[in-house]
Coordinates of C-alpha atoms in Angstrom, one line a residue:
M1 CA 21.6 41.0 -27.0
T2 CA 20.1 40.2 -30.4
T3 CA 16.4 39.7 -30.3
G4 CA 14.8 37.9 -33.2
T5 CA 13.3 34.5 -34.1
V6 CA 15.8 31.7 -33.8
L7 CA 15.4 29.6 -37.0
W8 CA 18.1 26.9 -36.5
T9 CA 19.9 25.6 -33.4
P10 CA 23.1 23.6 -33.3
P11 CA 22.6 19.9 -32.5
A12 CA 23.5 18.8 -29.0
D13 CA 26.5 16.8 -30.3
V14 CA 27.9 19.6 -32.4
L15 CA 31.3 19.5 -30.7
E16 CA 31.8 15.9 -31.8
T17 CA 30.1 16.1 -35.2
S18 CA 31.3 19.4 -36.6
R19 CA 34.8 20.2 -37.9
M20 CA 34.9 23.4 -35.8
G21 CA 34.0 21.4 -32.7
R22 CA 36.8 18.9 -33.3
F23 CA 39.2 21.8 -33.9
L24 CA 38.2 23.2 -30.5
T25 CA 38.9 19.8 -28.9
W26 CA 42.3 19.6 -30.7
L27 CA 43.2 23.1 -29.5
R28 CA 42.5 22.1 -25.9
A29 CA 44.6 19.0 -26.2
E30 CA 47.5 20.2 -28.4
R31 CA 47.7 24.0 -27.6
G32 CA 46.2 24.3 -24.1
V33 CA 43.6 26.7 -25.5
D34 CA 40.5 26.2 -23.4
A35 CA 37.7 28.1 -25.1
A36 CA 34.2 27.4 -23.7
D37 CA 32.2 28.6 -26.7
Y38 CA 32.5 30.4 -30.0
A39 CA 32.8 33.9 -28.5
E40 CA 35.9 32.8 -26.5
L41 CA 37.4 31.0 -29.5
W42 CA 37.0 34.1 -31.6
Q43 CA 38.5 36.3 -29.0
W44 CA 41.6 34.1 -28.7
S45 CA 41.9 33.9 -32.5
V46 CA 42.1 37.6 -32.9
T47 CA 44.2 38.2 -29.8
D48 CA 46.9 35.5 -30.4
L49 CA 47.1 35.9 -34.1
A50 CA 50.3 33.9 -34.5
G51 CA 49.0 31.2 -32.2
F52 CA 45.7 30.9 -34.1
W53 CA 47.1 30.9 -37.7
R54 CA 49.9 28.5 -36.7
A55 CA 47.2 26.2 -35.3
V56 CA 45.4 26.3 -38.6
W57 CA 48.6 25.5 -40.4
D58 CA 49.3 22.5 -38.2
Y59 CA 45.7 21.2 -37.9
F60 CA 45.4 21.0 -41.7
D61 CA 48.9 19.7 -42.1
V62 CA 50.1 22.3 -44.6
I63 CA 52.9 20.9 -46.8
A64 CA 55.9 23.3 -46.5
H65 CA 58.8 22.7 -48.9
T66 CA 60.7 25.1 -46.6
E67 CA 59.5 25.6 -43.0
P68 CA 58.7 29.2 -41.9
T69 CA 61.1 30.9 -39.5
A70 CA 58.1 32.6 -37.7
T71 CA 54.4 33.0 -38.0
L72 CA 53.9 36.8 -37.8
P73 CA 57.0 38.7 -36.7
D74 CA 55.4 42.1 -37.3
A75 CA 51.6 42.7 -37.3
T76 CA 51.8 46.3 -38.6
M77 CA 49.3 47.1 -41.4
P78 CA 49.9 47.5 -44.3
G79 CA 52.9 45.3 -44.7
A80 CA 52.4 42.5 -42.2
R81 CA 54.5 39.5 -43.2
W82 CA 53.1 36.0 -42.6
F83 CA 55.1 32.9 -42.3
P84 CA 58.4 34.3 -43.6
G85 CA 60.8 31.8 -45.1
A86 CA 58.1 29.3 -45.9
T87 CA 57.7 27.9 -49.4
L88 CA 54.6 26.0 -50.5
N89 CA 52.1 25.7 -53.4
Y90 CA 48.4 26.3 -53.3
A91 CA 47.6 23.8 -56.1
E92 CA 49.4 21.0 -54.3
H93 CA 46.9 21.3 -51.4
V94 CA 43.9 21.5 -53.6
L95 CA 45.0 18.4 -55.5
R96 CA 45.8 16.5 -52.3
M97 CA 42.0 16.2 -51.9
P98 CA 42.1 14.7 -48.3
G99 CA 39.6 11.9 -47.8
L100 CA 38.9 11.3 -51.5
A101 CA 39.9 8.2 -53.3
D102 CA 41.3 8.3 -56.9
D103 CA 38.0 7.2 -58.4
D104 CA 35.8 9.5 -56.3
P105 CA 34.1 12.3 -58.3
V106 CA 35.5 15.7 -57.3
V107 CA 34.3 18.1 -60.1
L108 CA 30.7 17.9 -61.3
A109 CA 30.1 20.4 -64.0
Y110 CA 26.7 21.4 -65.4
S111 CA 26.1 23.8 -68.3
Q112 CA 23.4 25.1 -70.7
T113 CA 26.0 24.9 -73.5
R114 CA 27.0 21.2 -73.4
E115 CA 26.4 17.9 -71.7
P116 CA 27.5 17.5 -68.0
V117 CA 31.2 16.7 -67.2
T118 CA 32.4 14.7 -64.2
L119 CA 36.0 14.5 -63.2
T120 CA 37.3 12.0 -60.6
A121 CA 40.2 12.9 -58.3
R122 CA 42.6 10.9 -60.6
Q123 CA 41.2 12.6 -63.8
L124 CA 41.5 16.1 -62.3
R125 CA 45.2 15.5 -61.3
D126 CA 45.9 14.1 -64.7
Q127 CA 44.3 17.0 -66.6
V128 CA 46.2 19.5 -64.4
R129 CA 49.5 17.6 -65.1
R130 CA 48.9 17.7 -68.8
V131 CA 47.9 21.3 -69.0
A132 CA 50.9 22.3 -66.8
A133 CA 53.2 20.4 -69.1
G134 CA 51.6 22.2 -72.1
L135 CA 52.1 25.6 -70.5
R136 CA 55.7 24.8 -69.6
R137 CA 56.3 23.9 -73.2
L138 CA 55.0 27.4 -74.1
G139 CA 57.7 28.9 -71.8
V140 CA 55.4 29.7 -68.9
G141 CA 57.3 29.9 -65.6
P142 CA 57.1 31.6 -62.2
G143 CA 55.6 35.0 -62.3
D144 CA 54.2 34.8 -65.9
R145 CA 50.6 35.7 -66.3
V146 CA 48.0 33.3 -67.8
A147 CA 44.5 34.8 -68.5
A148 CA 41.2 33.0 -69.1
Y149 CA 38.2 34.6 -70.8
A150 CA 36.1 31.6 -69.9
P151 CA 33.1 30.5 -67.9
N152 CA 32.7 28.3 -64.8
I153 CA 33.7 25.1 -66.6
P154 CA 36.3 22.4 -65.8
E155 CA 38.9 23.8 -68.3
T156 CA 39.0 27.2 -66.4
Y157 CA 39.6 25.3 -63.1
V158 CA 42.2 23.0 -64.6
L159 CA 44.0 26.0 -66.1
M160 CA 44.0 27.9 -62.8
L161 CA 45.5 24.9 -60.9
A162 CA 48.1 24.2 -63.7
T163 CA 49.1 27.8 -63.7
A164 CA 49.5 27.8 -59.9
S165 CA 51.4 24.6 -59.9
L166 CA 54.1 26.3 -62.1
G167 CA 54.3 29.4 -59.8
A168 CA 52.7 31.5 -62.7
V169 CA 49.9 34.0 -62.0
F170 CA 46.3 33.4 -63.1
S171 CA 43.5 35.8 -63.9
S172 CA 40.0 35.1 -65.2
C173 CA 37.2 37.2 -66.7
A174 CA 33.7 35.8 -67.3
P175 CA 32.8 35.9 -71.0
E176 CA 29.8 38.1 -70.3
F177 CA 32.3 40.9 -69.6
G178 CA 32.5 43.3 -72.6
S179 CA 35.8 43.6 -74.3
R180 CA 36.5 47.0 -72.9
S181 CA 36.2 45.7 -69.3
V182 CA 38.5 42.8 -70.0
I183 CA 41.1 45.0 -71.7
D184 CA 41.0 47.4 -68.8
R185 CA 41.9 44.6 -66.5
W186 CA 44.4 42.7 -68.5
T187 CA 46.4 45.5 -70.0
Q188 CA 47.5 46.1 -66.4
I189 CA 48.9 42.6 -65.9
E190 CA 50.2 41.9 -69.4
P191 CA 49.4 38.2 -69.8
K192 CA 51.8 35.9 -71.7
V193 CA 49.1 33.3 -72.5
L194 CA 45.4 33.9 -73.3
V195 CA 42.8 31.1 -73.2
A196 CA 39.3 32.0 -74.4
V197 CA 36.0 30.4 -75.3
D198 CA 34.3 31.3 -78.6
G199 CA 30.9 31.8 -76.9
Y200 CA 28.3 30.3 -74.6
R201 CA 24.6 29.7 -74.1
Y202 CA 22.7 31.7 -71.5
G203 CA 19.5 29.7 -71.1
D204 CA 18.5 28.9 -74.7
K205 CA 20.2 31.9 -76.2
P206 CA 23.6 31.5 -77.9
V207 CA 26.0 34.3 -77.2
D208 CA 28.9 34.5 -79.8
R209 CA 32.1 35.9 -78.3
R210 CA 34.5 35.6 -81.3
A211 CA 34.5 39.3 -82.1
E212 CA 35.2 40.2 -78.4
V213 CA 38.0 37.7 -78.3
A214 CA 39.6 39.2 -81.4
E215 CA 39.3 42.7 -79.9
I216 CA 40.9 41.5 -76.6
R217 CA 43.8 39.8 -78.5
A218 CA 44.4 42.9 -80.6
A219 CA 44.6 45.0 -77.4
L220 CA 47.1 42.8 -75.6
P221 CA 50.5 42.8 -77.3
S222 CA 52.0 40.9 -74.4
V223 CA 50.1 37.7 -75.4
E224 CA 52.6 35.3 -77.0
H225 CA 50.2 32.3 -77.2
F226 CA 46.5 32.1 -77.7
I227 CA 44.5 28.9 -77.0
G228 CA 40.8 28.7 -78.1
I229 CA 38.2 26.5 -76.4
G230 CA 35.4 25.7 -78.9
Y231 CA 32.7 25.8 -76.2
L232 CA 29.8 27.1 -78.4
H233 CA 30.9 26.2 -81.9
G234 CA 33.3 23.3 -81.4
G235 CA 36.9 23.1 -82.5
G236 CA 39.6 25.1 -80.8
D237 CA 43.1 23.9 -79.7
W238 CA 42.6 23.3 -76.0
A239 CA 43.4 19.6 -76.4
G240 CA 46.8 20.6 -77.7
L241 CA 47.8 22.1 -74.3
D242 CA 49.3 18.8 -73.3
G243 CA 52.6 17.0 -72.4
D244 CA 54.1 14.0 -70.7
D245 CA 55.9 15.7 -67.8
P246 CA 55.1 14.4 -64.3
L247 CA 53.0 16.6 -62.0
T248 CA 55.2 18.8 -59.9
F249 CA 54.6 21.9 -57.8
A250 CA 56.9 24.9 -57.7
A251 CA 57.9 25.8 -54.2
V252 CA 57.0 29.5 -53.9
P253 CA 57.2 31.9 -51.0
F254 CA 54.1 32.3 -48.8
D255 CA 53.2 35.6 -50.4
H256 CA 54.0 34.6 -54.0
P257 CA 51.2 35.8 -56.4
L258 CA 48.6 33.1 -57.0
Y259 CA 46.0 35.1 -58.9
V260 CA 44.8 38.7 -59.6
L261 CA 41.2 39.6 -58.9
Y262 CA 39.7 43.0 -59.7
S263 CA 37.4 45.4 -57.9
S264 CA 34.2 45.6 -59.8
G265 CA 35.5 48.4 -61.9
T266 CA 32.3 50.4 -61.8
T267 CA 34.4 53.6 -61.8
G268 CA 37.9 54.1 -63.1
L269 CA 40.3 51.3 -63.9
P270 CA 39.6 48.2 -61.8
K271 CA 42.0 47.7 -59.0
P272 CA 44.3 44.6 -59.8
I273 CA 44.2 42.9 -56.4
V274 CA 47.1 40.3 -56.0
H275 CA 46.4 37.3 -53.7
G276 CA 49.1 35.0 -52.5
H277 CA 49.4 31.3 -52.4
G278 CA 49.7 30.9 -48.6
G279 CA 47.2 33.5 -47.5
I280 CA 44.5 32.2 -49.7
L281 CA 45.2 28.6 -48.8
L282 CA 45.0 29.2 -45.0
E283 CA 42.0 31.4 -45.2
H284 CA 40.0 29.0 -47.4
L285 CA 41.0 26.0 -45.2
K286 CA 39.7 27.9 -42.2
M287 CA 36.4 29.1 -43.8
L288 CA 35.5 26.0 -45.8
A289 CA 36.3 23.4 -43.2
L290 CA 35.6 25.2 -39.9
H291 CA 32.9 27.7 -40.8
H292 CA 31.1 25.9 -43.6
D293 CA 31.8 22.5 -42.1
L294 CA 32.8 21.0 -45.5
G295 CA 34.7 17.8 -45.9
P296 CA 34.7 14.4 -47.6
G297 CA 31.2 13.3 -48.6
D298 CA 30.1 16.9 -49.3
R299 CA 29.1 18.4 -52.6
F300 CA 29.8 22.1 -52.5
F301 CA 28.0 24.5 -54.9
W302 CA 28.0 28.2 -55.2
F303 CA 26.3 30.0 -58.1
T304 CA 29.0 32.2 -59.5
T305 CA 30.8 33.3 -62.6
T306 CA 34.6 33.4 -63.0
G307 CA 34.4 37.1 -62.7
W308 CA 33.4 37.0 -59.0
M309 CA 35.6 36.1 -56.1
M310 CA 33.1 33.4 -55.0
W311 CA 34.5 31.3 -57.9
N312 CA 37.9 31.4 -56.3
F313 CA 36.4 30.5 -53.0
L314 CA 34.3 27.6 -54.4
V315 CA 37.2 26.0 -56.2
S316 CA 39.3 25.6 -53.1
G317 CA 36.7 23.0 -51.9
P318 CA 38.8 19.9 -52.8
A319 CA 41.5 21.2 -50.4
V320 CA 39.2 20.3 -47.5
G321 CA 38.0 17.0 -49.2
A322 CA 34.8 18.4 -50.7
A323 CA 33.6 17.7 -54.2
I324 CA 32.6 20.9 -56.1
V325 CA 29.7 21.5 -58.4
L326 CA 30.2 24.0 -61.2
F327 CA 27.3 25.6 -63.1
D328 CA 27.4 27.8 -66.2
G329 CA 24.3 29.4 -67.5
N330 CA 21.2 31.3 -66.6
P331 CA 20.1 30.5 -63.0
G332 CA 16.5 31.5 -63.9
H333 CA 16.2 29.2 -66.9
P334 CA 13.7 27.7 -67.6
D335 CA 12.5 29.1 -64.2
L336 CA 14.0 30.0 -60.8
G337 CA 13.5 26.4 -59.5
A338 CA 16.3 25.1 -61.9
L339 CA 19.2 25.3 -59.4
W340 CA 17.1 23.7 -56.6
R341 CA 16.3 20.8 -58.9
L342 CA 20.0 20.5 -59.8
A343 CA 20.7 20.4 -56.0
A344 CA 18.2 17.6 -55.5
E345 CA 19.4 15.5 -58.5
Q346 CA 23.1 15.8 -57.8
G347 CA 23.1 15.5 -54.0
I348 CA 24.4 19.0 -53.3
T349 CA 25.0 19.3 -49.5
Y350 CA 26.0 23.0 -49.4
F351 CA 24.1 25.4 -51.6
G352 CA 25.7 28.9 -52.0
T353 CA 24.1 31.8 -53.8
S354 CA 23.4 35.5 -53.5
A355 CA 20.8 37.3 -51.4
P356 CA 19.1 38.8 -54.5
F357 CA 18.6 35.2 -55.9
L358 CA 17.0 34.0 -52.6
M359 CA 14.7 37.0 -52.5
A360 CA 13.7 36.5 -56.2
C361 CA 12.9 32.8 -55.4
R362 CA 10.7 34.0 -52.4
K363 CA 8.9 36.6 -54.6
A364 CA 8.3 34.0 -57.4
G365 CA 6.9 31.4 -54.9
V366 CA 9.6 28.8 -55.8
V367 CA 9.0 25.4 -54.0
P368 CA 12.3 23.4 -54.0
P369 CA 12.1 19.6 -54.2
P370 CA 13.4 17.6 -51.2
T371 CA 17.2 17.8 -51.2
A372 CA 20.3 16.8 -49.2
I373 CA 21.2 20.4 -48.5
R374 CA 22.4 20.9 -45.0
G375 CA 24.1 24.3 -45.5
V376 CA 22.9 27.4 -47.4
G377 CA 25.3 30.3 -48.1
S378 CA 24.1 33.8 -48.9
T379 CA 26.2 36.7 -49.9
G380 CA 26.5 39.6 -52.5
A381 CA 24.1 41.8 -50.5
P382 CA 22.5 41.9 -47.1
L383 CA 19.8 39.2 -46.7
P384 CA 16.7 40.6 -45.0
A385 CA 14.7 38.7 -42.3
E386 CA 12.1 37.7 -44.9
G387 CA 14.8 35.9 -46.9
F388 CA 15.9 34.0 -43.8
H389 CA 12.3 32.9 -43.2
W390 CA 11.8 31.9 -46.8
V391 CA 14.9 29.5 -46.7
Y392 CA 13.4 27.7 -43.7
E393 CA 9.9 27.6 -45.2
A394 CA 11.3 26.2 -48.5
L395 CA 13.9 23.8 -47.2
G396 CA 12.7 22.8 -43.7
D397 CA 14.6 23.1 -40.4
R398 CA 17.7 21.0 -41.3
P399 CA 20.0 23.4 -43.2
Q400 CA 22.1 26.0 -41.5
L401 CA 21.7 29.3 -43.3
Q402 CA 24.9 31.3 -43.3
S403 CA 24.7 34.9 -44.4
L404 CA 28.2 36.2 -45.0
S405 CA 29.9 39.3 -46.1
G406 CA 33.5 40.0 -47.2
G407 CA 34.9 40.9 -50.5
T408 CA 37.2 40.5 -53.5
D409 CA 39.8 42.4 -51.5
V410 CA 40.3 39.4 -49.1
C411 CA 38.6 36.7 -51.2
T412 CA 36.6 35.5 -48.2
G413 CA 34.1 36.6 -45.7
F414 CA 34.9 38.7 -42.6
V415 CA 31.6 37.9 -41.0
G416 CA 29.4 34.8 -41.5
G417 CA 28.2 31.7 -39.7
T418 CA 29.6 28.9 -37.6
P419 CA 28.2 25.4 -36.7
L420 CA 28.4 26.4 -33.0
L421 CA 25.9 29.2 -33.1
P422 CA 22.2 29.5 -33.8
V423 CA 20.7 31.2 -36.9
I424 CA 18.7 34.3 -36.0
E425 CA 16.5 36.0 -38.5
G426 CA 18.0 39.0 -40.3
V427 CA 21.5 38.9 -38.6
I428 CA 24.9 37.5 -39.5
S429 CA 25.9 35.0 -36.7
C430 CA 29.5 36.0 -36.0
R431 CA 32.8 37.6 -36.9
A432 CA 34.9 34.9 -38.6
L433 CA 37.9 33.3 -36.7
G434 CA 41.0 35.4 -37.1
A435 CA 39.1 38.4 -38.4
R436 CA 39.2 41.3 -35.9
V437 CA 36.3 43.1 -37.3
E438 CA 35.1 46.2 -35.4
A439 CA 32.6 49.1 -36.0
Y440 CA 34.1 52.6 -35.8
D441 CA 32.0 55.7 -35.0
A442 CA 32.6 59.1 -36.7
D443 CA 35.6 59.7 -34.3
G444 CA 37.3 56.4 -35.2
K445 CA 36.4 54.8 -31.9
P446 CA 35.0 51.2 -31.6
V447 CA 31.3 50.9 -30.8
L448 CA 28.9 48.1 -30.1
G449 CA 25.2 48.2 -30.8
Q450 CA 25.3 51.2 -33.1
L451 CA 26.0 51.7 -36.8
G452 CA 29.7 52.2 -37.7
E453 CA 32.3 51.8 -40.4
L454 CA 33.4 48.2 -40.9
V455 CA 37.1 48.1 -40.1
V456 CA 39.6 45.3 -39.5
T457 CA 42.1 46.2 -36.8
A458 CA 44.5 43.2 -37.1
P459 CA 46.0 41.7 -40.3
M460 CA 44.6 38.6 -42.0
P461 CA 46.7 36.3 -44.2
S462 CA 44.4 36.7 -47.2
M463 CA 44.7 40.5 -47.3
P464 CA 46.2 41.3 -50.7
V465 CA 50.0 41.0 -51.0
G466 CA 49.5 44.2 -53.0
F467 CA 48.1 45.7 -56.2
W468 CA 49.7 44.8 -59.5
N469 CA 52.2 47.4 -60.8
D470 CA 52.0 49.5 -57.6
P471 CA 55.7 49.5 -56.6
D472 CA 55.5 52.0 -53.7
G473 CA 52.2 50.6 -52.4
R474 CA 50.4 53.9 -52.8
R475 CA 47.3 52.7 -54.5
Y476 CA 47.0 49.8 -52.0
F477 CA 47.4 52.2 -49.0
E478 CA 44.8 54.7 -50.5
A479 CA 42.3 51.9 -51.0
Y480 CA 42.2 50.7 -47.4
F481 CA 44.5 52.6 -45.0
D482 CA 44.2 56.3 -45.7
V483 CA 41.3 57.0 -43.3
Y484 CA 42.4 55.2 -40.2
P485 CA 46.2 54.8 -39.9
G486 CA 47.2 51.1 -39.5
V487 CA 43.5 50.0 -39.7
W488 CA 41.8 48.4 -42.8
R489 CA 38.6 50.4 -43.7
H490 CA 36.4 48.2 -45.9
G491 CA 33.7 50.7 -47.0
D492 CA 30.6 49.0 -45.5
W493 CA 28.3 50.0 -42.6
I494 CA 28.1 47.4 -39.9
T495 CA 26.3 47.1 -36.5
I496 CA 27.9 44.6 -34.1
A497 CA 25.8 43.6 -31.2
E498 CA 27.1 42.7 -27.7
D499 CA 26.7 39.0 -28.5
G500 CA 28.8 39.3 -31.6
T501 CA 26.1 39.1 -34.2
C502 CA 26.3 41.6 -37.0
V503 CA 24.1 43.4 -39.5
I504 CA 25.6 44.9 -42.7
T505 CA 23.6 47.8 -44.0
G506 CA 25.2 48.6 -47.3
R507 CA 28.2 50.6 -48.6
S508 CA 29.3 53.5 -46.5
D509 CA 30.1 55.5 -49.7
A510 CA 26.4 55.2 -50.7
T511 CA 25.1 56.2 -47.3
L512 CA 21.8 58.1 -46.8
N513 CA 22.6 60.9 -44.3
R514 CA 19.8 63.4 -43.7
G515 CA 19.4 65.5 -40.6
G516 CA 22.3 63.7 -39.0
V517 CA 20.7 60.2 -39.2
R518 CA 22.9 57.7 -41.1
L519 CA 21.1 54.8 -42.7
G520 CA 22.5 52.1 -44.9
T521 CA 20.7 51.5 -48.2
A522 CA 20.0 47.8 -47.4
E523 CA 17.3 48.7 -44.8
F524 CA 15.8 51.1 -47.3
Y525 CA 15.5 48.4 -50.0
T526 CA 14.0 45.9 -47.5
V527 CA 11.1 48.3 -46.9
V528 CA 10.6 49.4 -50.5
E529 CA 10.9 46.0 -52.2
N530 CA 8.3 44.6 -49.9
V531 CA 5.7 46.9 -51.3
P532 CA 3.5 44.8 -53.7
G533 CA 4.4 45.5 -57.4
I534 CA 7.9 46.7 -56.8
V535 CA 10.5 44.3 -58.3
D536 CA 13.7 46.3 -57.6
S537 CA 14.9 49.7 -56.5
V538 CA 17.9 52.0 -56.1
V539 CA 18.1 55.0 -53.8
V540 CA 20.6 57.9 -53.8
H541 CA 21.2 61.0 -51.6
L542 CA 22.3 64.1 -53.5
D543 CA 24.2 66.1 -50.9
A544 CA 26.7 68.2 -52.8
D545 CA 26.6 71.9 -53.7
G546 CA 24.0 72.6 -51.1
Q547 CA 21.6 69.9 -52.3
D548 CA 19.8 67.7 -49.9
E549 CA 17.6 65.5 -52.1
L550 CA 16.7 61.8 -51.7
L551 CA 15.8 60.2 -55.0
L552 CA 14.2 56.7 -55.3
F553 CA 14.0 54.7 -58.5
V554 CA 11.7 51.7 -58.7
V555 CA 11.3 48.8 -61.2
L556 CA 7.7 47.7 -61.3
T557 CA 6.0 44.4 -62.2
E558 CA 5.4 44.1 -66.0
G559 CA 2.4 46.2 -67.0
L560 CA 2.3 48.4 -63.8
E561 CA 2.8 52.2 -64.0
L562 CA 4.0 54.4 -61.2
D563 CA 1.1 56.6 -60.1
D564 CA 0.4 58.9 -57.1
E565 CA -1.3 56.2 -55.2
L566 CA 1.7 53.9 -55.3
R567 CA 4.1 56.8 -54.6
G568 CA 2.0 57.6 -51.5
R569 CA 2.1 53.9 -50.4
I570 CA 5.9 53.8 -50.8
R571 CA 6.3 57.1 -48.8
G572 CA 4.0 55.8 -46.1
E573 CA 5.8 52.5 -45.6
L574 CA 9.2 54.3 -45.4
R575 CA 7.9 56.9 -42.9
A576 CA 6.5 54.2 -40.7
A577 CA 9.4 51.7 -40.9
L578 CA 12.3 54.1 -40.9
S579 CA 11.7 57.8 -40.3
P580 CA 10.2 60.9 -41.9
R581 CA 13.8 61.9 -42.9
H582 CA 13.9 58.9 -45.2
V583 CA 10.8 59.7 -47.3
P584 CA 12.2 60.4 -50.8
D585 CA 11.7 63.8 -52.4
E586 CA 11.1 62.2 -55.8
I587 CA 10.2 58.7 -56.9
H588 CA 10.8 57.7 -60.5
Q589 CA 10.0 54.5 -62.5
V590 CA 12.9 52.9 -64.4
R591 CA 13.1 49.8 -66.5
A592 CA 16.1 48.4 -64.7
V593 CA 18.4 49.0 -61.8
P594 CA 22.1 49.1 -63.0
R595 CA 24.0 46.1 -61.5
T596 CA 27.5 44.8 -61.7
L597 CA 28.1 41.3 -63.2
S598 CA 28.0 40.0 -59.6
A599 CA 24.6 41.6 -59.0
K600 CA 25.5 44.5 -56.9
K601 CA 23.5 47.7 -57.2
L602 CA 25.4 50.7 -58.5
E603 CA 24.3 53.5 -56.2
V604 CA 27.5 55.6 -56.4
P605 CA 27.7 55.7 -60.3
V606 CA 23.9 56.6 -60.4
K607 CA 24.7 59.4 -57.9
R608 CA 27.6 60.6 -60.1
I609 CA 25.4 60.6 -63.3
L610 CA 22.7 62.6 -61.5
T611 CA 25.3 65.2 -60.4
G612 CA 26.6 65.7 -64.0
T613 CA 29.2 63.0 -64.7
P614 CA 28.8 61.4 -68.1
A615 CA 27.7 57.8 -67.9
D616 CA 30.8 56.5 -69.7
R617 CA 32.9 58.1 -67.0
A618 CA 30.7 57.3 -64.0
A619 CA 30.7 53.6 -64.7
A620 CA 32.7 51.1 -66.7
T621 CA 29.8 49.8 -68.8
G622 CA 31.4 46.5 -69.6
A623 CA 31.4 45.6 -65.9
L624 CA 27.6 46.0 -65.9
V625 CA 25.1 43.3 -66.5
N626 CA 22.7 45.9 -68.1
P627 CA 24.7 49.0 -69.3
E628 CA 21.6 50.3 -71.1
S629 CA 20.0 50.9 -67.7
L630 CA 22.2 54.0 -67.3
T631 CA 20.4 55.9 -70.1
A632 CA 17.4 56.7 -67.9
F633 CA 19.6 58.3 -65.3
E634 CA 21.4 60.4 -68.0
R635 CA 18.1 61.6 -69.4
L636 CA 16.9 62.6 -65.9
A637 CA 20.1 64.4 -65.2
A638 CA 19.8 66.3 -68.4
S639 CA 16.1 67.3 -67.8
R640 CA 16.9 68.4 -64.2
Q641 CA 19.8 70.5 -65.5
Q642 CA 17.5 72.1 -68.0
E643 CA 15.0 73.0 -65.3
R644 CA 17.8 74.5 -63.2
D645 CA 19.0 76.5 -66.2
L646 CA 15.4 78.0 -66.6
L647 CA 15.3 79.1 -63.0

């Protein structure tokens, strides 16, 4: 049983007032499924997979152009086929916008580059119609790729929906990606159309991207049509992507490619992960409506760029009747209170962000103004107990905090929250409906109450339909299924308690394992980053070639220098909180921790650099928010090698 402070409890009438509660009632009446609580509902959802996902299909009234002949005739992974025979279209469901009238706002876009933009339901449908007509005029049809080097703005969203409506395949990269990163992604999928902005503002700093766009165009001979958006300098020919055709939706198979997302690409070529129309639709209907309790009247926000799967997750909001709030810019400008003020001014009801952002707000002493927020989402990294407490200190006891974890690979969360369960400090409330998540020990056996590999032992509809240009499925198999036959291995450490609550403790490939004790890096960071004066940290365990060294790197508050007294304090805290085995052999000060554009720490590339891999091979620098941060690790690797050579 999980022990810990309960910070939020479901209201007494949750079965009548929440969408998941009403789904439970519907299941009882329409399907004879009599689940008494969330635990029983989850158990049914992962045992009767076909029954659960067909119930989601029927409950949300999925529009099938051709009805499926079955739900899941074969559950073998990889290769499980969902809803064979069905044809549908993802964009048709997003643009249905249930519960929203034509003149209701559905997209509210805020930017540090231009004035706010609001689109009503009617305006969004009309813009998608016109852009789809323009793409059709350029010869875009089913299976063609349309690529957007563009930020989180309405044009990118309209382009994605227009592309999907035609049965073409969408892919986006955020304009802060360097040209090398973009080229690495898009040479793999060979887009026919490229849409790009000329630059953007980050806070009050203009960032010109015209040179990068020229490099990208030159490296993509497949591009037949280029469309510029004059986002920073004005001009461009976006308005010319237009036409008079009526809005129609190509009826495509359930697993027809919708968009291509990419693994972070910190090492090697990024994996081009292909997601399908039907799988994404069903998964997002389930998560947004049932888990996040979103519907008409909600304003749904997640701070994200178009290079992170949370953008794809956010923009499915209108499919469940929620308006979405887009933001492009620096979330810390002019200070870390900016997004909280936006939430108050625009009536945001669900505020999604990353764990590092919440912890930064806590550290900076941010005091949000009163808001309409009733749900807070946190992902991107594990949220420690202090982060949970800060949310309730800052926002009061009304919002439900949902810490979730999933990935680009499934474009959703495996584990997260539900309106039916309380929020307990430091833990994720549940495994998501339809996600049979388990923890495997070193022998590949399921365990409860102890650290194990996060695995998924039954298929989910939003698992990738494959990787692009992987005809025999080898890359796909090696990515998820080569460790446990027929079981998806995700690459995270997880502890699942008897009551179903979960704790994620970092990437299993970045594990600290000394003296037989395995520890995820997240617990390590919780201890280290609570030491006054420490802003950020990264830890690696060097365990190859007979080495057994734990190295800790810390970023300190401006003006502070790492000395023996601070080193001693860090070691003392780690010894007391974790174990003597987790006291680092060396502690070094660095200016910055290398992070991906979605704020993930790069433990594995740091480890590779320290064991002799050149930085440009250890990490794709264009996928980093701060590629210059790698230099310090290269220097240290060189000096350590010099010392070894002298011995």
